[in-house]
mmCIF file of C-alpha atoms in Angstrom:
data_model
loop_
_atom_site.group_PDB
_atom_site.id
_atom_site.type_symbol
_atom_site.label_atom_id
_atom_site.label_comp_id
_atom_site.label_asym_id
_atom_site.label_seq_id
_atom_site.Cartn_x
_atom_site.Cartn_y
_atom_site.Cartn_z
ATOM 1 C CA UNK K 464 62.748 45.569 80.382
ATOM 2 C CA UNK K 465 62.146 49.197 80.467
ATOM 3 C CA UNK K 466 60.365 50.895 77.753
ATOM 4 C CA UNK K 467 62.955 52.198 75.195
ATOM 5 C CA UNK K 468 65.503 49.289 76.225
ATOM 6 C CA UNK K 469 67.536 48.102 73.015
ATOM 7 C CA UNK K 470 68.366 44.490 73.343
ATOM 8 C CA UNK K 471 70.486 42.947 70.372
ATOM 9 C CA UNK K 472 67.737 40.972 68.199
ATOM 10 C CA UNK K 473 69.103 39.891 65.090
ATOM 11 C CA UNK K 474 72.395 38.976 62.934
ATOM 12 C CA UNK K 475 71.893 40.611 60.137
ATOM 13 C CA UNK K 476 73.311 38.773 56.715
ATOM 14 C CA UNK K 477 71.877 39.477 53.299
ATOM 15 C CA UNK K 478 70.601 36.857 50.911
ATOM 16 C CA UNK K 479 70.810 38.367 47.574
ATOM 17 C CA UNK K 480 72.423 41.443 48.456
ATOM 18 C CA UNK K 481 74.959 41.987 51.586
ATOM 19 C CA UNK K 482 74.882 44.494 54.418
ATOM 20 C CA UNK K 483 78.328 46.218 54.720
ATOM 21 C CA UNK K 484 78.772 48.190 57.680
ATOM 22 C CA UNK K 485 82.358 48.628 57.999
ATOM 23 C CA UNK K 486 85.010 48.709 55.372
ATOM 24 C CA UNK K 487 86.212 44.964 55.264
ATOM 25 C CA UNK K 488 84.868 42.974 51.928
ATOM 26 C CA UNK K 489 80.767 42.241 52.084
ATOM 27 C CA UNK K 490 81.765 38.575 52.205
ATOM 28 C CA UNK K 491 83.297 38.598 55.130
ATOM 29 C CA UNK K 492 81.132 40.435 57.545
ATOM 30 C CA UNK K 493 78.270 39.117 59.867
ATOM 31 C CA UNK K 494 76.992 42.402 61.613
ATOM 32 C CA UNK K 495 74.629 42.214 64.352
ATOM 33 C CA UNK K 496 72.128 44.966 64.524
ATOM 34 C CA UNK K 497 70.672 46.217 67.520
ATOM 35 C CA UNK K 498 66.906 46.334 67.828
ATOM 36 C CA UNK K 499 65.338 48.864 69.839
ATOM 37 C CA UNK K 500 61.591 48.380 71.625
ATOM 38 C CA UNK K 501 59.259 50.102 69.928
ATOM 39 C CA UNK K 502 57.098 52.865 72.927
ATOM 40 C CA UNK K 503 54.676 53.642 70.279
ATOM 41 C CA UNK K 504 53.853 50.455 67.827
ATOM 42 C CA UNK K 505 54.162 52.177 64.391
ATOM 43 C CA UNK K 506 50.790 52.346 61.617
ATOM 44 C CA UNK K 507 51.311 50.320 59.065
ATOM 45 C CA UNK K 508 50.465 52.271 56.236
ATOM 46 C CA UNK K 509 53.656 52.560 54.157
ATOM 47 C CA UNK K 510 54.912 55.628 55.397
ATOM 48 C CA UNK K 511 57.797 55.502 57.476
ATOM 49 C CA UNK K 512 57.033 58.450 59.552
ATOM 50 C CA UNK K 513 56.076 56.724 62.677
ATOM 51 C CA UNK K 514 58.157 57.840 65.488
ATOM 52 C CA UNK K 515 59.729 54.001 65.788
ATOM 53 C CA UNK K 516 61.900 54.030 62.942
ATOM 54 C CA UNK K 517 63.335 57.249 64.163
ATOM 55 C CA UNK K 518 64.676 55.155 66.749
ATOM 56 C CA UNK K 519 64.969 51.670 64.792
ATOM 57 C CA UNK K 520 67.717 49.472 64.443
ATOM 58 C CA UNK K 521 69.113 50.695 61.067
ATOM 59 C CA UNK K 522 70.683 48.809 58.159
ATOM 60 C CA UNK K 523 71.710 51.018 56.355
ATOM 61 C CA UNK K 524 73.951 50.190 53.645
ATOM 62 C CA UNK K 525 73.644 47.540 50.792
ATOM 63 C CA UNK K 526 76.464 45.609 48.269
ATOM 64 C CA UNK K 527 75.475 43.658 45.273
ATOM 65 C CA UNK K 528 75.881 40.277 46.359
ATOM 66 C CA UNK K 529 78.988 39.814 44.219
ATOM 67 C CA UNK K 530 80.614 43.432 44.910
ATOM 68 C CA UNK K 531 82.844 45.351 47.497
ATOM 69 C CA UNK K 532 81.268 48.409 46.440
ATOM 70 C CA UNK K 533 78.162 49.763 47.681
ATOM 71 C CA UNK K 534 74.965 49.235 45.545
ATOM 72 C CA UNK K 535 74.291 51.897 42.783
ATOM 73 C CA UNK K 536 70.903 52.122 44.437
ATOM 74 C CA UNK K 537 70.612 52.081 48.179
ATOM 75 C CA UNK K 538 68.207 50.161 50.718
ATOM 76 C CA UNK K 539 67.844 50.500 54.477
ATOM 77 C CA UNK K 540 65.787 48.428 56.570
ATOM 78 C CA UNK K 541 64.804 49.298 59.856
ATOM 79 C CA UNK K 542 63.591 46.506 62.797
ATOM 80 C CA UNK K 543 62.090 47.359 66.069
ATOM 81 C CA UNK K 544 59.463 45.400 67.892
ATOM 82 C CA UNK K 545 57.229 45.342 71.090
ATOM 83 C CA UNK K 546 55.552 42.385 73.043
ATOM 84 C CA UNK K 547 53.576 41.277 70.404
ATOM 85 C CA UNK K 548 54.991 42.338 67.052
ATOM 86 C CA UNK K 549 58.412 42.549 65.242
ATOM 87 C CA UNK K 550 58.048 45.446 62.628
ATOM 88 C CA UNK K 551 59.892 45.316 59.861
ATOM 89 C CA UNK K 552 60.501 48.645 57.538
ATOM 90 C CA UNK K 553 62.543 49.370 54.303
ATOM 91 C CA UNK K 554 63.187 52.274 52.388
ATOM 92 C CA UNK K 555 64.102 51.507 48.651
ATOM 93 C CA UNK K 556 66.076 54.259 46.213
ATOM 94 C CA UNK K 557 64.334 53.479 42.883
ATOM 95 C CA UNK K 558 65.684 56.146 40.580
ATOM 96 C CA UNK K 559 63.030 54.764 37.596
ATOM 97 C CA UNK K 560 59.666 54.193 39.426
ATOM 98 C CA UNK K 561 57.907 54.125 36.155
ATOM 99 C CA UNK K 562 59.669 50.947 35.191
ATOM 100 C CA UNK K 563 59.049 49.170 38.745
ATOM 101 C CA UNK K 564 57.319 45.360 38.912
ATOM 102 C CA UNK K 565 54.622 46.093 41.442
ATOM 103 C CA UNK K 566 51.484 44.547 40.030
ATOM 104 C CA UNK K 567 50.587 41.426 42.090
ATOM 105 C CA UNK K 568 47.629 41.801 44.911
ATOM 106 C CA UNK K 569 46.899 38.805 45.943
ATOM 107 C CA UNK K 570 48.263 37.127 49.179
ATOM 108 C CA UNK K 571 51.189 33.759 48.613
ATOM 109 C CA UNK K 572 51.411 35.252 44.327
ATOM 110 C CA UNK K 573 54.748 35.463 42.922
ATOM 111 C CA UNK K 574 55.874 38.946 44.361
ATOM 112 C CA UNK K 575 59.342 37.799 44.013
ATOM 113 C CA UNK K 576 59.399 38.470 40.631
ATOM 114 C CA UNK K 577 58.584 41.645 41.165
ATOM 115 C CA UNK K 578 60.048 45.136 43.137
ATOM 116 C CA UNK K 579 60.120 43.265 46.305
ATOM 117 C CA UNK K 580 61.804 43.093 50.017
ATOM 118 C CA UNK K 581 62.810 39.636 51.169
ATOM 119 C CA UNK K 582 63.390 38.347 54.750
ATOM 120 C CA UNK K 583 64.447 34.682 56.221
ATOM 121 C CA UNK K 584 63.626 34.557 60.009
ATOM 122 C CA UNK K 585 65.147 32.510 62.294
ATOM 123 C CA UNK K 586 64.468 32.493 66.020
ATOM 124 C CA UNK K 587 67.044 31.690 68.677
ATOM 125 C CA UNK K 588 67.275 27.959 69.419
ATOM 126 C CA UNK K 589 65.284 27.110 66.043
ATOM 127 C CA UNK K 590 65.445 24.736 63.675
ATOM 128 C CA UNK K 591 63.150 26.611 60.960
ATOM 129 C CA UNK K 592 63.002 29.942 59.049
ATOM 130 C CA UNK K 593 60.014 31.778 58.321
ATOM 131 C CA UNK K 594 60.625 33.373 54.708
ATOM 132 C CA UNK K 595 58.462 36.919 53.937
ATOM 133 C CA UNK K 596 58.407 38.709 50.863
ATOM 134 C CA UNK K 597 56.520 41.869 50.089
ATOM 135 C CA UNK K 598 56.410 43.700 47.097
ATOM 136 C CA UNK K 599 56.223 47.538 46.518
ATOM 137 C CA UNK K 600 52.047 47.374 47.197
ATOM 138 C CA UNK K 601 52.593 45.105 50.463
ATOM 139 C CA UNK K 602 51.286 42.574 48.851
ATOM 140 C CA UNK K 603 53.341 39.418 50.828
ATOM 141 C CA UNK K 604 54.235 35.928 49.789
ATOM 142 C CA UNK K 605 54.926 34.346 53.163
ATOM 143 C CA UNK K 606 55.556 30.272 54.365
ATOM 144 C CA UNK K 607 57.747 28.384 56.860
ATOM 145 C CA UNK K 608 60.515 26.541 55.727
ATOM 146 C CA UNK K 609 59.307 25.482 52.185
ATOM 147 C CA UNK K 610 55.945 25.637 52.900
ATOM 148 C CA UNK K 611 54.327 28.072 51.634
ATOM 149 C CA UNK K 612 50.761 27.423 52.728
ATOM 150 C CA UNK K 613 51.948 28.240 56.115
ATOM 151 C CA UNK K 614 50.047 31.890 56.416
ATOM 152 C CA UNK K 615 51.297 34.292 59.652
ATOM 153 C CA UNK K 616 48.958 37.428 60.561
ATOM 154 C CA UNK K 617 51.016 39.565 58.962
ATOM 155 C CA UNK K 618 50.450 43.192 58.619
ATOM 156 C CA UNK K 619 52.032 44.850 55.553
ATOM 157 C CA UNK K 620 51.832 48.032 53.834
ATOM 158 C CA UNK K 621 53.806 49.249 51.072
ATOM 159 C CA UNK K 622 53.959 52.733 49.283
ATOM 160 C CA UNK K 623 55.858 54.792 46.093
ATOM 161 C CA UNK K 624 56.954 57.985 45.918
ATOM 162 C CA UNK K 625 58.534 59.815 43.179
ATOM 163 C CA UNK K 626 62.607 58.152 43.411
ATOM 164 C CA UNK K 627 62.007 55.651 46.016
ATOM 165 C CA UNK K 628 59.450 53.022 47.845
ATOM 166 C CA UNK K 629 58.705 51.799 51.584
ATOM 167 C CA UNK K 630 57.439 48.656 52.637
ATOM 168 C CA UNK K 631 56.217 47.815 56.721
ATOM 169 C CA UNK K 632 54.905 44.788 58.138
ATOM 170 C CA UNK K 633 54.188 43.438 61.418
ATOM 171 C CA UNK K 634 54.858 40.160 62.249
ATOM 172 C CA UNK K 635 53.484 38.646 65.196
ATOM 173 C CA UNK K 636 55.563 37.670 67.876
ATOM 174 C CA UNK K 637 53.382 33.986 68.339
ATOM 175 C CA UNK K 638 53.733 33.466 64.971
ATOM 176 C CA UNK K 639 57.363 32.424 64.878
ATOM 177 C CA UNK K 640 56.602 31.091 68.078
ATOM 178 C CA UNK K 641 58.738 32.953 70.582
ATOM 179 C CA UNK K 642 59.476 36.666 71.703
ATOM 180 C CA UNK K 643 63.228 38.186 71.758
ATOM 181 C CA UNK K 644 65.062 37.038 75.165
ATOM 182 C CA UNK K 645 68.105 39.686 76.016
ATOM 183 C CA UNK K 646 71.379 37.302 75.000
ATOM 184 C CA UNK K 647 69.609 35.339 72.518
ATOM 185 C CA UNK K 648 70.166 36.867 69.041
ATOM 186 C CA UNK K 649 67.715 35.742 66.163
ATOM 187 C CA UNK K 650 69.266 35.465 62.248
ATOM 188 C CA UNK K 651 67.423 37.520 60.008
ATOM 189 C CA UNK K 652 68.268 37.961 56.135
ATOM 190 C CA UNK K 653 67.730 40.652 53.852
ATOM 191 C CA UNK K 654 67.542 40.775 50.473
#
């Protein structure tokens, strides 16, 4: 593969929230997203200014799980990876910062109760999920299946600004225990 070479990573469905990129009812879509390779791997810092999510695969607009309408207050996550990571972003319109849930620090603690981004990762030919959850501070709850003592080396970062937040991690590629094959989509859901 050449550097800069999209190959189509993931189905994209949404867990508590859908994805609606075209105009036919939430419910009834199952968009694939395209995934770019990453030149430059991106810091994880919380900022989404890296020059990889200029060029990310984009998800860009969410519906309440239950609606046909788009959600009063927008998400888009962004995927992109390399040969050893699949980076995750998300950029999260939060009109009422001061009232967020972003307290919890410590690694496998309850972050979804909180302001969080959640992900269920399923490689191509697999018969398990990897589930990731990170709150506002990057703080990530993280196991396989319903384990969660299973820990991946995941890098996260998470940041607030004044009407919205970001979250990034990087998930290595051996932890899910394969790397993206051209052809062979992987399920990923976003919530």
């Amino acid at each position: 593969r050449l550097p800069g070479e999209k190959i189509t990573l993931f189905r994209v469905a949404l867990s508590l929230v859908l994805l609606h990129a075209i105009s036919a009812p939430a419910r009834d879509i199952r968009p694939t997203l395209a995934a770019p390779r990453a030149t430059t791997a991106p810091v994880i810092d919380g900022r989404l200014d890296d020059p990889a999510w200029e060029s990310a695969g984009c998800a860009p607009l969410f519906f309440p799980w239950t609606g046909e309408e788009p959600a009063r207050v927008n998400t888009r996550a962004f995927l992109a990876w390399d040969d050893r990571h699949l980076y995750v972003a998300a950029e999260c319109e939060e009109p009422e910062v001061k009232t967020m849930r972003a307290k919890l620090t410590k690694r496998d603690a309850p972050v979804y109760g909180e302001d969080c981004v959640e992900l269920f990762i399923r490689g191509f030919g697999h018969d398990h999920y990897f589930h990731v959850i990170v709150n506002a501070l990057g703080t990530i709850y993280d196991g396989m299946r319903s384990d969660s003592t299973w820990n991946g080396n995941i890098e996260s970062s998470g940041s607030i600004a004044e009407d919205r937040w970001f979250v990034e991690l990087a998930i290595p590629w051996a932890d899910l225990g394969a790397k993206p094959e051209p052809r062979k989509p992987w399920a990923v859901m976003f919530g």
